[in-house]
Tab-separated table of C-alpha atoms in Angstrom:
chain	number	residue	atom	x	y	z
X	27	MET	CA	-43.306	-93.637	-57.097
X	28	ASN	CA	-43.956	-97.111	-55.811
X	29	TYR	CA	-46.996	-96.700	-53.547
X	30	ARG	CA	-47.876	-99.909	-51.751
X	31	LYS	CA	-51.449	-98.828	-51.036
X	32	ALA	CA	-54.380	-100.043	-53.099
X	33	ASP	CA	-55.336	-96.583	-54.347
X	34	PRO	CA	-54.315	-96.234	-58.016
X	35	LEU	CA	-53.603	-92.526	-57.574
X	36	PRO	CA	-51.484	-91.102	-54.760
X	37	PRO	CA	-53.102	-88.255	-52.774
X	38	VAL	CA	-50.079	-85.984	-53.354
X	39	THR	CA	-47.757	-85.973	-56.360
X	40	LEU	CA	-44.491	-84.330	-57.326
X	41	ASP	CA	-46.468	-81.940	-59.546
X	42	ASP	CA	-48.482	-80.904	-56.486
X	43	VAL	CA	-45.305	-80.148	-54.570
X	44	ARG	CA	-43.824	-78.205	-57.477
X	45	GLY	CA	-47.045	-76.230	-57.766
X	46	ALA	CA	-46.848	-75.462	-54.061
X	47	GLN	CA	-43.267	-74.292	-54.485
X	48	LYS	CA	-44.347	-71.756	-57.126
X	49	MET	CA	-47.187	-70.597	-54.881
X	50	LEU	CA	-44.779	-70.074	-51.969
X	51	ALA	CA	-42.282	-67.993	-53.958
X	52	GLY	CA	-41.791	-64.746	-52.057
X	53	VAL	CA	-43.762	-66.090	-49.084
X	54	ALA	CA	-41.661	-68.844	-47.497
X	55	ARG	CA	-37.919	-68.492	-47.227
X	56	THR	CA	-35.486	-70.935	-48.758
X	57	THR	CA	-33.906	-71.738	-45.425
X	58	ALA	CA	-30.195	-72.230	-44.931
X	59	MET	CA	-28.394	-75.545	-44.810
X	60	GLU	CA	-25.458	-75.623	-42.407
X	61	GLY	CA	-22.767	-78.277	-42.089
X	62	SER	CA	-22.044	-79.801	-38.692
X	63	ARG	CA	-18.432	-80.843	-38.121
X	64	TYR	CA	-19.290	-82.455	-34.792
X	65	LEU	CA	-22.067	-84.652	-36.196
X	66	SER	CA	-20.025	-85.376	-39.328
X	67	ARG	CA	-17.186	-86.768	-37.197
X	68	LEU	CA	-19.681	-88.787	-35.175
X	69	VAL	CA	-21.451	-90.281	-38.188
X	70	GLY	CA	-18.279	-90.651	-40.254
X	71	ALA	CA	-19.808	-88.787	-43.202
X	72	PRO	CA	-20.977	-85.242	-43.983
X	73	VAL	CA	-23.989	-84.145	-41.953
X	74	HIS	CA	-25.968	-81.024	-42.867
X	75	LEU	CA	-28.678	-79.241	-40.882
X	76	LYS	CA	-31.685	-77.952	-42.841
X	77	CYS	CA	-32.690	-74.920	-40.777
X	78	GLU	CA	-36.478	-74.630	-40.906
X	79	ASN	CA	-36.183	-73.173	-37.402
X	80	LEU	CA	-35.163	-70.012	-39.286
X	81	GLN	CA	-38.309	-70.047	-41.440
X	82	ARG	CA	-40.873	-67.256	-41.066
X	83	THR	CA	-42.940	-67.939	-37.916
X	84	GLY	CA	-40.102	-70.178	-36.720
X	85	SER	CA	-41.127	-73.451	-38.371
X	86	PHE	CA	-42.055	-75.206	-41.616
X	87	LYS	CA	-45.775	-74.899	-40.835
X	88	LEU	CA	-46.190	-71.699	-42.855
X	89	ARG	CA	-45.589	-73.648	-46.066
X	90	GLY	CA	-48.543	-76.008	-45.768
X	91	ALA	CA	-50.881	-73.478	-44.169
X	92	TYR	CA	-50.342	-70.968	-46.978
X	93	VAL	CA	-50.878	-73.533	-49.740
X	94	ARG	CA	-54.049	-74.821	-48.081
X	95	ILE	CA	-55.592	-71.372	-47.547
X	96	ALA	CA	-54.503	-70.066	-50.960
X	97	GLY	CA	-56.384	-72.970	-52.548
X	98	LEU	CA	-59.734	-72.064	-50.971
X	99	LEU	CA	-62.619	-70.890	-53.122
X	100	PRO	CA	-63.632	-67.202	-52.806
X	101	GLU	CA	-66.744	-68.085	-50.802
X	102	GLU	CA	-64.649	-70.246	-48.458
X	103	ARG	CA	-62.176	-67.430	-47.901
X	104	ALA	CA	-65.054	-65.090	-47.119
X	105	ALA	CA	-66.174	-67.419	-44.326
X	106	GLY	CA	-62.727	-67.285	-42.712
X	107	VAL	CA	-60.567	-70.113	-41.404
X	108	VAL	CA	-60.125	-71.750	-38.028
X	109	ALA	CA	-57.321	-73.883	-36.610
X	110	ALA	CA	-56.295	-75.561	-33.379
X	111	SER	CA	-52.689	-75.638	-32.253
X	112	ALA	CA	-50.377	-75.257	-29.287
X	113	GLY	CA	-47.989	-73.089	-31.290
X	114	ASN	CA	-46.347	-73.680	-34.667
X	115	HIS	CA	-49.426	-74.433	-36.777
X	116	ALA	CA	-51.213	-71.549	-35.061
X	117	GLN	CA	-48.559	-69.087	-36.159
X	118	GLY	CA	-48.387	-70.520	-39.679
X	119	VAL	CA	-52.153	-70.220	-40.160
X	120	ALA	CA	-52.200	-66.730	-38.663
X	121	LEU	CA	-49.491	-65.364	-40.970
X	122	ALA	CA	-50.753	-67.179	-44.078
X	123	SER	CA	-54.264	-65.844	-43.484
X	124	SER	CA	-53.000	-62.291	-43.012
X	125	LEU	CA	-50.948	-62.453	-46.207
X	126	LEU	CA	-53.993	-63.712	-48.121
X	127	GLY	CA	-56.478	-61.301	-46.537
X	128	VAL	CA	-58.471	-64.047	-44.825
X	129	ARG	CA	-59.929	-63.777	-41.323
X	130	SER	CA	-58.482	-66.395	-38.969
X	131	THR	CA	-59.464	-67.748	-35.576
X	132	VAL	CA	-57.051	-69.997	-33.708
X	133	PHE	CA	-57.950	-72.117	-30.692
X	134	MET	CA	-55.065	-72.767	-28.318
X	135	PRO	CA	-54.889	-74.714	-25.027
X	136	LYS	CA	-55.187	-72.631	-21.862
X	137	GLY	CA	-51.674	-73.675	-20.882
X	138	ALA	CA	-50.055	-72.582	-24.168
X	139	PRO	CA	-46.873	-70.537	-23.593
X	140	LEU	CA	-47.505	-66.798	-23.600
X	141	PRO	CA	-44.868	-66.082	-26.296
X	142	LYS	CA	-46.696	-68.413	-28.714
X	143	ILE	CA	-50.074	-66.843	-27.927
X	144	SER	CA	-48.635	-63.370	-28.395
X	145	ALA	CA	-46.927	-64.297	-31.685
X	146	THR	CA	-50.136	-65.811	-33.083
X	147	GLN	CA	-52.047	-62.638	-32.229
X	148	HIS	CA	-49.271	-60.501	-33.688
X	149	TYR	CA	-49.583	-62.359	-37.011
X	150	GLY	CA	-53.246	-61.330	-37.136
X	151	ALA	CA	-55.318	-64.197	-35.729
X	152	GLU	CA	-58.027	-64.002	-33.102
X	153	VAL	CA	-56.877	-66.381	-30.357
X	154	ARG	CA	-59.362	-68.288	-28.220
X	155	LEU	CA	-58.091	-70.314	-25.281
X	156	HIS	CA	-59.994	-73.533	-24.714
X	157	GLY	CA	-59.227	-76.807	-22.964
X	158	HIS	CA	-56.066	-78.059	-21.346
X	159	VAL	CA	-54.980	-80.596	-23.994
X	160	VAL	CA	-54.844	-80.305	-27.772
X	161	ASP	CA	-57.675	-82.829	-28.266
X	162	GLU	CA	-60.064	-80.512	-26.379
X	163	THR	CA	-58.806	-77.530	-28.341
X	164	LEU	CA	-59.231	-79.419	-31.605
X	165	ALA	CA	-62.830	-80.324	-30.766
X	166	ALA	CA	-63.618	-76.695	-29.965
X	167	ALA	CA	-62.164	-75.515	-33.280
X	168	GLN	CA	-64.155	-78.100	-35.234
X	169	GLU	CA	-67.340	-77.112	-33.411
X	170	TYR	CA	-66.630	-73.467	-34.265
X	171	ALA	CA	-66.177	-74.419	-37.923
X	172	HIS	CA	-69.531	-76.267	-37.884
X	173	GLU	CA	-71.341	-73.340	-36.279
X	174	THR	CA	-69.843	-70.497	-38.330
X	175	GLY	CA	-68.957	-72.061	-41.680
X	176	ALA	CA	-65.278	-71.229	-41.234
X	177	VAL	CA	-62.939	-73.657	-42.996
X	178	PHE	CA	-61.018	-75.869	-40.591
X	179	ILE	CA	-57.305	-75.942	-41.452
X	180	HIS	CA	-55.923	-79.257	-40.256
X	181	PRO	CA	-52.258	-79.225	-39.182
X	182	PHE	CA	-51.274	-82.288	-41.241
X	183	ASP	CA	-54.179	-84.362	-42.589
X	184	HIS	CA	-54.817	-82.710	-45.976
X	185	PRO	CA	-53.131	-83.065	-49.400
X	186	ASP	CA	-52.517	-79.307	-49.733
X	187	ILE	CA	-50.780	-79.210	-46.353
X	188	ILE	CA	-48.581	-82.141	-47.351
X	189	ALA	CA	-47.741	-80.578	-50.728
X	190	GLY	CA	-46.676	-77.357	-49.015
X	191	GLN	CA	-44.468	-79.167	-46.531
X	192	GLY	CA	-42.974	-81.174	-49.393
X	193	THR	CA	-41.293	-78.054	-50.741
X	194	VAL	CA	-38.681	-78.559	-48.010
X	195	GLY	CA	-37.706	-81.772	-49.797
X	196	LEU	CA	-37.175	-79.965	-53.096
X	197	GLU	CA	-34.921	-77.438	-51.361
X	198	ILE	CA	-32.881	-80.217	-49.753
X	199	LEU	CA	-32.203	-81.817	-53.150
X	200	ASP	CA	-31.191	-78.453	-54.599
X	201	GLN	CA	-28.911	-77.590	-51.688
X	202	CYS	CA	-27.399	-81.040	-51.164
X	203	PRO	CA	-27.758	-83.034	-54.413
X	204	GLU	CA	-25.400	-85.737	-53.120
X	205	VAL	CA	-27.612	-86.508	-50.089
X	206	ARG	CA	-28.046	-90.198	-49.231
X	207	THR	CA	-30.191	-89.994	-46.064
X	208	ILE	CA	-32.771	-87.456	-44.875
X	209	VAL	CA	-33.832	-87.592	-41.226
X	210	VAL	CA	-37.098	-85.875	-40.284
X	211	GLY	CA	-39.246	-85.722	-37.159
X	212	ILE	CA	-42.764	-87.179	-37.327
X	213	GLY	CA	-45.845	-86.148	-35.401
X	214	GLY	CA	-48.997	-86.457	-37.482
X	215	GLY	CA	-46.836	-87.130	-40.535
X	216	GLY	CA	-47.450	-84.153	-42.834
X	217	LEU	CA	-43.829	-83.031	-43.081
X	218	ALA	CA	-42.362	-86.512	-43.495
X	219	ALA	CA	-44.998	-87.403	-46.097
X	220	GLY	CA	-44.391	-84.247	-48.112
X	221	VAL	CA	-40.614	-84.612	-48.048
X	222	ALA	CA	-40.922	-88.270	-49.045
X	223	VAL	CA	-43.197	-87.487	-52.007
X	224	ALA	CA	-40.793	-84.880	-53.384
X	225	VAL	CA	-37.555	-86.725	-52.727
X	226	LYS	CA	-38.572	-90.254	-53.727
X	227	ALA	CA	-39.998	-89.013	-57.041
X	228	LEU	CA	-36.666	-87.479	-58.012
X	229	ARG	CA	-34.190	-89.577	-56.019
X	230	PRO	CA	-35.679	-92.961	-55.073
X	231	ASP	CA	-32.239	-94.034	-53.809
X	232	VAL	CA	-32.338	-91.499	-50.956
X	233	ARG	CA	-33.253	-93.080	-47.625
X	234	ILE	CA	-35.950	-91.267	-45.613
X	235	VAL	CA	-35.829	-91.886	-41.859
X	236	GLY	CA	-38.616	-90.628	-39.614
X	237	VAL	CA	-38.107	-89.953	-35.915
X	238	GLN	CA	-40.669	-89.991	-33.117
X	239	ALA	CA	-40.399	-89.400	-29.377
X	240	GLU	CA	-40.671	-92.671	-27.453
X	241	GLY	CA	-43.535	-91.344	-25.340
X	242	ALA	CA	-45.567	-90.258	-28.371
X	243	ALA	CA	-44.732	-92.873	-30.987
X	244	ALA	CA	-47.984	-93.673	-32.775
X	245	TYR	CA	-46.388	-94.596	-36.097
X	246	PRO	CA	-44.605	-97.867	-35.183
X	247	PRO	CA	-47.809	-99.593	-33.986
X	248	SER	CA	-49.771	-98.036	-36.840
X	249	LEU	CA	-47.323	-99.266	-39.455
X	250	ALA	CA	-47.388	-102.710	-37.851
X	251	ALA	CA	-51.197	-102.723	-37.994
X	252	GLY	CA	-51.359	-101.340	-41.532
X	253	ARG	CA	-53.663	-98.500	-40.481
X	254	PRO	CA	-53.565	-95.453	-38.189
X	255	VAL	CA	-54.052	-96.442	-34.551
X	256	SER	CA	-54.240	-94.211	-31.488
X	257	ILE	CA	-51.975	-94.290	-28.456
X	258	VAL	CA	-53.209	-93.245	-25.026
X	259	ASN	CA	-51.808	-90.151	-23.311
X	260	PRO	CA	-48.787	-89.320	-25.475
X	261	ALA	CA	-46.148	-87.679	-23.307
X	262	THR	CA	-42.954	-85.930	-24.394
X	263	MET	CA	-41.187	-82.597	-24.081
X	264	ALA	CA	-41.339	-82.446	-27.907
X	265	ASP	CA	-44.822	-80.942	-28.167
X	266	GLY	CA	-44.402	-80.356	-31.907
X	267	ILE	CA	-44.516	-84.123	-32.522
X	268	LYS	CA	-46.779	-85.098	-29.605
X	269	VAL	CA	-49.610	-86.533	-31.694
X	270	GLY	CA	-51.662	-89.503	-30.542
X	271	ARG	CA	-52.771	-90.743	-33.971
X	272	PRO	CA	-51.268	-90.455	-37.473
X	273	GLY	CA	-53.257	-88.553	-40.052
X	274	ASP	CA	-55.102	-90.727	-42.562
X	275	VAL	CA	-53.638	-88.968	-45.616
X	276	PRO	CA	-49.992	-88.778	-44.493
X	277	PHE	CA	-50.076	-92.292	-43.050
X	278	GLY	CA	-50.543	-93.893	-46.472
X	279	ILE	CA	-47.624	-91.908	-47.866
X	280	VAL	CA	-45.337	-92.595	-44.918
X	281	ASP	CA	-46.196	-96.292	-45.119
X	282	ALA	CA	-45.350	-96.327	-48.813
X	283	LEU	CA	-42.318	-94.073	-49.007
X	284	VAL	CA	-40.589	-93.581	-45.653
X	285	ASP	CA	-37.923	-96.255	-45.242
X	286	GLU	CA	-37.789	-96.406	-41.456
X	287	VAL	CA	-39.295	-94.827	-38.345
X	288	ARG	CA	-37.082	-94.624	-35.261
X	289	THR	CA	-37.829	-93.488	-31.715
X	290	VAL	CA	-35.709	-91.410	-29.339
X	291	GLY	CA	-35.913	-90.838	-25.587
X	292	GLU	CA	-36.181	-87.611	-23.620
X	293	ASP	CA	-32.488	-87.628	-22.673
X	294	ALA	CA	-31.532	-87.828	-26.347
X	295	LEU	CA	-33.911	-84.979	-27.238
X	296	SER	CA	-32.569	-82.641	-24.564
X	297	THR	CA	-28.961	-83.540	-25.410
X	298	ALA	CA	-29.662	-82.848	-29.098
X	299	LEU	CA	-31.211	-79.471	-28.306
X	300	LEU	CA	-28.192	-78.566	-26.198
X	301	LEU	CA	-25.848	-79.642	-28.992
X	302	CYS	CA	-27.691	-77.489	-31.549
X	303	LEU	CA	-27.398	-74.504	-29.244
X	304	GLU	CA	-23.760	-74.974	-28.257
X	305	ARG	CA	-22.211	-76.373	-31.429
X	306	ALA	CA	-24.381	-74.967	-34.231
X	307	LYS	CA	-25.511	-71.770	-32.434
X	308	LEU	CA	-29.104	-72.610	-33.384
X	309	VAL	CA	-32.155	-72.362	-31.131
X	310	VAL	CA	-34.194	-75.470	-31.926
X	311	GLU	CA	-37.293	-76.801	-30.181
X	312	PRO	CA	-37.302	-80.430	-28.988
X	313	ALA	CA	-39.357	-81.665	-31.959
X	314	GLY	CA	-36.977	-79.909	-34.328
X	315	ALA	CA	-34.004	-81.528	-32.604
X	316	SER	CA	-35.405	-85.065	-32.931
X	317	PRO	CA	-33.394	-85.895	-36.108
X	318	VAL	CA	-30.206	-84.860	-34.310
X	319	ALA	CA	-31.252	-87.011	-31.344
X	320	ALA	CA	-31.530	-89.994	-33.701
X	321	LEU	CA	-28.032	-89.335	-35.063
X	322	LEU	CA	-26.611	-89.083	-31.550
X	323	SER	CA	-28.348	-92.283	-30.452
X	324	GLU	CA	-26.994	-94.509	-33.235
X	325	PRO	CA	-24.633	-92.584	-35.540
X	326	GLU	CA	-23.396	-95.678	-37.381
X	327	ALA	CA	-26.902	-96.395	-38.696
X	328	PHE	CA	-26.956	-93.494	-41.164
X	329	GLU	CA	-25.324	-93.453	-44.580
X	330	GLY	CA	-23.946	-90.060	-45.546
X	331	PRO	CA	-24.188	-87.432	-46.675
X	332	VAL	CA	-27.010	-86.945	-44.177
X	333	VAL	CA	-29.469	-84.054	-43.937
X	334	ALA	CA	-31.125	-83.592	-40.530
X	335	LEU	CA	-34.246	-81.450	-40.870
X	336	LEU	CA	-34.558	-78.996	-37.973
X	337	SER	CA	-38.288	-78.421	-38.287
X	338	GLY	CA	-38.774	-75.558	-35.841
X	339	GLY	CA	-37.310	-73.241	-33.242
X	340	ASN	CA	-40.328	-72.042	-31.265
X	341	VAL	CA	-39.558	-72.965	-27.680
X	342	ASP	CA	-40.777	-71.168	-24.570
X	343	PRO	CA	-37.784	-69.641	-22.701
X	344	LEU	CA	-38.829	-71.223	-19.399
X	345	LEU	CA	-39.148	-74.639	-21.030
X	346	LEU	CA	-35.817	-74.090	-22.777
X	347	GLN	CA	-34.166	-73.469	-19.417
X	348	ARG	CA	-35.517	-76.742	-18.021
X	349	ILE	CA	-34.603	-78.697	-21.134
X	350	LEU	CA	-31.056	-77.367	-21.181
X	351	ARG	CA	-30.645	-78.367	-17.547
X	352	HIS	CA	-32.018	-81.814	-18.401
X	353	GLY	CA	-29.594	-82.065	-21.323
X	354	MET	CA	-26.659	-81.074	-19.136
X	355	ALA	CA	-27.665	-83.704	-16.590
X	356	ALA	CA	-27.875	-86.342	-19.325
X	357	GLN	CA	-24.307	-85.478	-20.320
X	358	GLY	CA	-23.069	-85.518	-16.711
X	359	ARG	CA	-22.556	-81.763	-16.733
X	360	TYR	CA	-25.224	-81.000	-14.144
X	361	LEU	CA	-25.697	-82.833	-10.858
X	362	ALA	CA	-28.474	-82.492	-8.293
X	363	VAL	CA	-27.530	-84.106	-4.991
X	364	THR	CA	-28.965	-84.087	-1.461
X	365	VAL	CA	-26.550	-84.376	1.455
X	366	ARG	CA	-27.418	-84.972	5.122
X	367	LEU	CA	-25.198	-83.237	7.677
X	368	THR	CA	-25.062	-82.101	11.291
X	369	ASP	CA	-26.864	-78.790	11.767
X	370	ARG	CA	-24.200	-76.671	13.439
X	371	PRO	CA	-22.391	-73.423	12.605
X	372	GLY	CA	-19.816	-73.868	9.870
X	373	ALA	CA	-21.262	-77.177	8.604
X	374	LEU	CA	-22.356	-75.713	5.287
X	375	ALA	CA	-19.009	-73.964	4.781
X	376	ALA	CA	-17.224	-77.272	5.346
X	377	LEU	CA	-19.477	-79.012	2.822
X	378	LEU	CA	-18.833	-76.309	0.251
X	379	GLY	CA	-15.131	-76.671	0.898
X	380	VAL	CA	-15.268	-80.351	-0.059
X	381	LEU	CA	-17.069	-79.439	-3.276
X	382	SER	CA	-14.511	-76.733	-4.023
X	383	VAL	CA	-11.659	-79.231	-3.725
X	384	ALA	CA	-13.620	-81.598	-6.000
X	385	ASP	CA	-13.852	-78.712	-8.526
X	386	ALA	CA	-17.679	-78.771	-8.650
X	387	ASN	CA	-19.311	-75.390	-9.301
X	388	VAL	CA	-22.256	-74.771	-6.949
X	389	LEU	CA	-25.238	-73.257	-8.771
X	390	ASP	CA	-27.887	-73.431	-6.079
X	391	VAL	CA	-28.204	-74.423	-2.397
X	392	SER	CA	-31.391	-75.248	-0.469
X	393	HIS	CA	-31.602	-76.078	3.266
X	394	VAL	CA	-34.187	-78.391	4.871
X	395	ARG	CA	-34.303	-78.494	8.693
X	396	THR	CA	-37.924	-79.314	9.605
X	397	ASP	CA	-38.606	-82.600	7.809
X	398	PRO	CA	-39.863	-85.301	10.252
X	399	ARG	CA	-37.319	-87.702	8.738
X	400	LEU	CA	-34.516	-85.626	10.244
X	401	GLY	CA	-33.148	-85.809	13.765
X	402	LEU	CA	-33.065	-82.734	15.977
X	403	SER	CA	-29.456	-82.007	15.069
X	404	GLU	CA	-29.659	-82.912	11.387
X	405	ALA	CA	-30.238	-80.935	8.205
X	406	GLU	CA	-30.426	-81.798	4.543
X	407	VAL	CA	-28.868	-79.645	1.875
X	408	GLU	CA	-29.970	-79.924	-1.744
X	409	LEU	CA	-27.206	-78.834	-4.099
X	410	HIS	CA	-27.304	-78.150	-7.822
X	411	LEU	CA	-23.814	-78.487	-9.232
X	412	GLU	CA	-22.150	-77.837	-12.576
X	413	THR	CA	-19.860	-80.768	-13.348
X	414	LYS	CA	-17.589	-81.901	-16.166
X	415	GLY	CA	-19.075	-85.225	-17.195
X	416	ALA	CA	-20.172	-88.586	-15.825
X	417	GLU	CA	-16.738	-89.440	-14.450
X	418	HIS	CA	-16.528	-86.113	-12.612
X	419	CYS	CA	-20.037	-86.691	-11.142
X	420	ALA	CA	-18.812	-89.992	-9.714
X	421	GLU	CA	-15.699	-88.289	-8.306
X	422	VAL	CA	-17.854	-85.659	-6.563
X	423	GLY	CA	-20.014	-88.379	-5.002
X	424	ARG	CA	-16.942	-90.245	-3.766
X	425	ALA	CA	-15.439	-87.065	-2.310
X	426	LEU	CA	-18.607	-86.367	-0.312
X	427	ARG	CA	-18.834	-89.911	1.056
X	428	GLU	CA	-15.127	-90.020	1.940
X	429	ALA	CA	-15.623	-86.770	3.850
X	430	GLY	CA	-18.253	-88.524	5.974
X	431	TYR	CA	-21.413	-87.101	4.444
X	432	THR	CA	-24.558	-89.127	3.847
X	433	VAL	CA	-25.486	-88.680	0.181
X	434	ILE	CA	-29.229	-89.165	-0.271
X	435	GLY	CA	-29.448	-88.801	-4.048
């Protein structure tokens, strides 16, 4: 491996990843790899989906957590472990600890989705809710570790974690030996670093492309600066990769071995999630869909065969509903519009008649009559419509205006 950093020895080696693979035998599943005809046509080369969303606990996080905890000394195990996470790492630590007979405490933000809290408890961890953002939760977990002697299990900034995540890379090479490009989401960098270590050692010709959400992209400025730098208030629906600062250990590996880091917007993420659900019949969280979002955003930029790593599938059902609606809107398949009309009997029926002729399916209707912006005889109707694409959205708007309605938005 051609590390560009000054350190003579890399923090994680291929032997470390192979050792982790042996340790994980019978613990982590060898997840399926599914072809995608739609993405293959788009890219112009075979595209495969590596389905870590079907891993135990619903994400790749079990791999690194198990390797890290299994490597603890007996006295460290006796003291228990502690972690901080909004979901995936929490569940990985909880299950790994239970399998190894180690007591685990997991700090989660107070706003964490109930299904993720329940799953973490079900896997055997004691859950403590603290803070409203992950940074506050992380500080509480580290304070707990200092006070009790429990070992803090970092979600990405440790060689054992990276080695465990790297086993995904070995599976990709076994399942798709002809692969030319691997696309992987990046938050703190543990998964991308591990995959890069494994793949570049065996196939240095394979291109590794990392993907970050535009609102939480700490790696581009960090790579430009040559060191991890923090970004203020990362914001994205992809909470699995919403990390404000790269980890010190994975950063050096990503800098040395990952060929490119791209960013994707929220529209691309929601569209990718919708595509995974509709075309591949796979429930994938926004972070897990980020490689697909990159392929959708610039398909000609990827040499095939391509493997897109779907890193997880733990998404709160209420969030999933909002994201799917966002994805449909991005594709022109969902339209929210407000129309001003005269408030008289039959006015709403007439409006709905125009929409029926325009072949727009009405999903929801909301009346506003008391806003001070409205005249005494006026009302506003907010409509949520199912449409057939951007062109159909424009046709619906034209039909409303030609019928004499004032379209507000």
